[in-house]
Amino acid sequence: MATRQRTEAIGKPAASGRDLAVTWRGKRFSLPSPEKFPLEALEMEEEGKHLTALKLILGADQYATWRGLAATAADAEDFSAVVMKELGRGNP
């Protein structure tokens, strides 16, 4: 998606180079900027191991917090939508 399209879709350009923070169900989660994602997380994503990738990106402590709040596939989708909105990807 081009920068112009991304801006039109969500009203702001994608974050670049800065770490991100999202709030989900009252908890704040810090994520590295996409450029800082561990390569292992990208490999897990390519293999279809999305939760393993998320665990690597969030780190063990934040992942445990997230898992305490998430119980269903719908919860994982909702969290992903919040993160993707902050990244400036996908539909808001």
XYZ file of N, CA and C in Angstrom:
276
model
N 0.849 -1.171 0.000
C 0.000 0.000 0.000
C 0.892 1.231 0.000
N 0.591 2.150 -0.850
C 1.362 3.383 -0.947
C 1.092 4.262 0.263
N 2.029 5.158 0.535
C 1.876 6.056 1.679
C 0.589 6.854 1.566
N 0.294 7.340 0.364
C -0.939 8.111 0.161
C -2.154 7.269 0.491
N -2.196 6.020 0.016
C -3.330 5.139 0.288
C -3.446 4.856 1.777
N -2.313 4.638 2.430
C -2.318 4.350 3.864
C -2.875 5.540 4.632
N -2.435 6.742 4.254
C -2.916 7.941 4.917
C -4.412 8.106 4.718
N -4.887 7.864 3.510
C -6.310 7.960 3.241
C -7.097 6.924 4.028
N -6.549 5.728 4.160
C -7.259 4.639 4.826
C -7.399 4.879 6.327
N -6.359 5.402 6.953
C -6.412 5.534 8.406
C -6.166 6.945 8.919
N -5.866 7.839 8.019
C -5.685 9.222 8.416
C -4.301 9.581 8.918
N -3.350 8.635 8.860
C -1.978 8.946 9.267
C -1.035 8.002 8.561
N 0.200 8.435 8.354
C 1.167 7.537 7.725
C 1.595 6.445 8.686
N 2.132 5.371 8.157
C 2.634 4.275 8.979
C 3.816 4.745 9.804
N 3.905 4.209 11.003
C 5.041 4.520 11.861
C 6.295 3.903 11.260
N 7.367 4.636 11.299
C 8.613 4.114 10.763
C 9.738 4.422 11.723
N 10.421 3.372 12.171
C 11.585 3.557 13.004
C 11.314 3.778 14.472
N 10.068 3.996 14.859
C 9.802 4.221 16.276
C 9.060 3.019 16.850
N 9.316 2.758 18.118
C 8.606 1.691 18.788
C 7.139 2.081 18.916
N 6.299 1.094 19.071
C 4.861 1.313 19.090
C 4.298 0.946 20.452
N 3.166 1.516 20.778
C 2.439 1.132 21.982
C 0.967 1.057 21.617
N 0.327 -0.010 22.039
C -1.107 -0.158 21.829
C -1.746 -0.498 23.167
N -2.969 -0.072 23.325
C -3.738 -0.435 24.505
C -4.846 -1.368 24.058
N -4.928 -2.497 24.738
C -5.942 -3.491 24.415
C -6.512 -4.018 25.717
N -7.808 -3.906 25.859
C -8.514 -4.351 27.065
C -7.903 -3.777 28.341
N -7.545 -2.505 28.249
C -7.054 -1.787 29.407
C -5.582 -1.993 29.732
N -4.894 -2.795 28.946
C -3.462 -3.043 29.172
C -2.654 -2.427 28.033
N -1.505 -1.874 28.384
C -0.624 -1.265 27.387
C 0.434 -2.282 26.980
N 0.608 -2.427 25.678
C 1.607 -3.333 25.128
C 2.577 -2.521 24.278
N 3.873 -2.741 24.498
C 4.913 -2.079 23.714
C 5.440 -3.065 22.687
N 5.585 -2.595 21.465
C 6.111 -3.419 20.383
C 7.242 -2.661 19.712
N 8.234 -3.382 19.237
C 9.281 -2.702 18.472
C 8.715 -2.240 17.134
N 9.388 -1.298 16.531
C 8.985 -0.912 15.175
C 9.180 -2.132 14.270
N 8.425 -2.212 13.175
C 8.546 -3.377 12.289
C 9.972 -3.659 11.831
N 10.789 -2.608 11.700
C 12.170 -2.799 11.278
C 12.986 -3.558 12.319
N 12.509 -3.568 13.565
C 13.217 -4.217 14.663
C 12.632 -5.587 15.025
N 11.615 -6.047 14.294
C 11.051 -7.362 14.579
C 12.146 -8.412 14.432
N 12.210 -9.372 15.352
C 13.205 -10.437 15.222
C 12.974 -11.252 13.945
N 14.052 -11.619 13.280
C 13.917 -12.424 12.061
C 13.182 -13.732 12.338
N 13.415 -14.301 13.509
C 12.726 -15.545 13.858
C 11.206 -15.346 13.860
N 10.748 -14.188 14.280
C 9.313 -13.901 14.263
C 8.792 -13.874 12.829
N 9.569 -13.293 11.927
C 9.158 -13.261 10.518
C 9.126 -14.670 9.935
N 10.096 -15.485 10.321
C 10.116 -16.879 9.853
C 8.902 -17.637 10.370
N 8.544 -17.430 11.629
C 7.376 -18.107 12.202
C 6.103 -17.665 11.488
N 6.024 -16.397 11.179
C 4.859 -15.872 10.454
C 4.746 -16.536 9.088
N 5.880 -16.664 8.384
C 5.884 -17.319 7.073
C 5.454 -18.778 7.158
N 5.754 -19.424 8.280
C 5.384 -20.822 8.478
C 3.961 -20.969 8.997
N 3.265 -19.849 9.149
C 1.888 -19.897 9.623
C 1.761 -20.010 11.135
N 2.846 -19.775 11.852
C 2.842 -19.867 13.308
C 2.696 -18.458 13.885
N 1.493 -17.926 13.745
C 1.231 -16.535 14.073
C 1.379 -16.240 15.565
N 0.921 -17.139 16.412
C 1.031 -16.892 17.849
C 2.478 -16.973 18.325
N 3.257 -17.850 17.725
C 4.679 -17.915 18.061
C 5.369 -16.626 17.648
N 5.010 -16.107 16.473
C 5.565 -14.830 16.017
C 5.188 -13.710 16.986
N 3.934 -13.697 17.420
C 3.484 -12.680 18.361
C 4.257 -12.776 19.672
N 4.479 -13.997 20.145
C 5.229 -14.198 21.388
C 6.648 -13.652 21.267
N 7.266 -13.854 20.127
C 8.626 -13.347 19.901
C 8.655 -11.822 19.823
N 7.628 -11.245 19.249
C 7.568 -9.787 19.110
C 7.257 -9.120 20.451
N 6.298 -9.679 21.189
C 5.916 -9.091 22.470
C 6.919 -9.382 23.583
N 7.583 -10.522 23.491
C 8.434 -10.968 24.585
C 7.596 -11.803 25.550
N 8.266 -12.630 26.335
C 7.570 -13.599 27.187
C 6.623 -12.946 28.196
N 7.050 -11.882 28.852
C 6.215 -11.259 29.882
C 4.951 -10.633 29.304
N 5.107 -9.856 28.231
C 3.935 -9.228 27.624
C 3.017 -10.271 26.994
N 3.611 -11.310 26.424
C 2.789 -12.367 25.832
C 1.953 -13.042 26.922
N 2.546 -13.295 28.080
C 1.799 -13.907 29.184
C 0.648 -13.003 29.617
N 0.890 -11.705 29.657
C -0.179 -10.754 29.981
C -1.279 -10.826 28.930
N -0.877 -10.820 27.668
C -1.847 -10.886 26.569
C -2.666 -12.168 26.655
N -1.994 -13.300 26.902
C -2.696 -14.594 26.985
C -3.659 -14.631 28.154
N -3.382 -13.869 29.192
C -4.318 -13.772 30.310
C -5.595 -13.047 29.939
N -5.524 -12.259 28.883
C -6.689 -11.505 28.414
C -7.354 -12.140 27.199
N -6.613 -12.928 26.443
C -7.111 -13.507 25.191
C -7.425 -14.993 25.396
N -8.635 -15.380 25.014
C -9.040 -16.771 25.198
C -9.529 -17.433 23.912
N -9.766 -16.638 22.871
C -10.344 -17.183 21.644
C -9.601 -16.672 20.407
N -9.885 -17.310 19.294
C -9.330 -16.846 18.020
C -9.811 -15.427 17.711
N -11.036 -15.120 18.090
C -11.575 -13.773 17.868
C -10.774 -12.737 18.663
N -10.334 -13.105 19.866
C -9.504 -12.201 20.663
C -8.187 -11.918 19.943
N -7.580 -12.958 19.395
C -6.320 -12.787 18.661
C -6.528 -11.896 17.443
N -7.640 -12.084 16.739
C -7.941 -11.249 15.571
C -8.139 -9.794 15.982
N -8.832 -9.585 17.092
C -9.080 -8.229 17.570
C -7.770 -7.538 17.944
N -6.902 -8.235 18.676
C -5.603 -7.663 19.039
C -4.798 -7.340 17.783
N -4.810 -8.258 16.841
C -4.087 -8.045 15.588
C -4.599 -6.804 14.867
N -5.905 -6.609 14.858
C -6.483 -5.435 14.193
C -6.015 -4.145 14.859
N -5.928 -4.151 16.184
C -5.454 -2.968 16.911
C -3.997 -2.676 16.554
N -3.178 -3.719 16.524
C -1.764 -3.553 16.184
C -1.618 -3.078 14.747
N -2.341 -3.695 13.823
C -2.222 -3.325 12.415
C -2.673 -1.887 12.177
N -3.673 -1.448 12.916
C -4.113 -0.053 12.786
C -2.989 0.890 13.210
N -2.304 0.551 14.295
C -1.198 1.382 14.764
C -0.040 1.371 13.759
N 0.188 0.215 13.127
C 1.240 0.105 12.126
C 0.873 0.837 10.837
N -0.435 1.098 10.655
C -0.876 1.753 9.438
C -1.094 0.780 8.307
N -1.414 -0.476 8.653
C -1.625 -1.500 7.633
C -3.049 -2.027 7.750
N -3.583 -2.426 6.627
C -4.904 -3.051 6.637
C -6.005 -2.033 6.802
N -7.179 -2.539 7.074
C -8.352 -1.692 7.228
C -8.534 -1.335 8.694
N -8.913 -0.107 8.980
C -9.106 0.305 10.373
C -10.309 -0.380 10.986
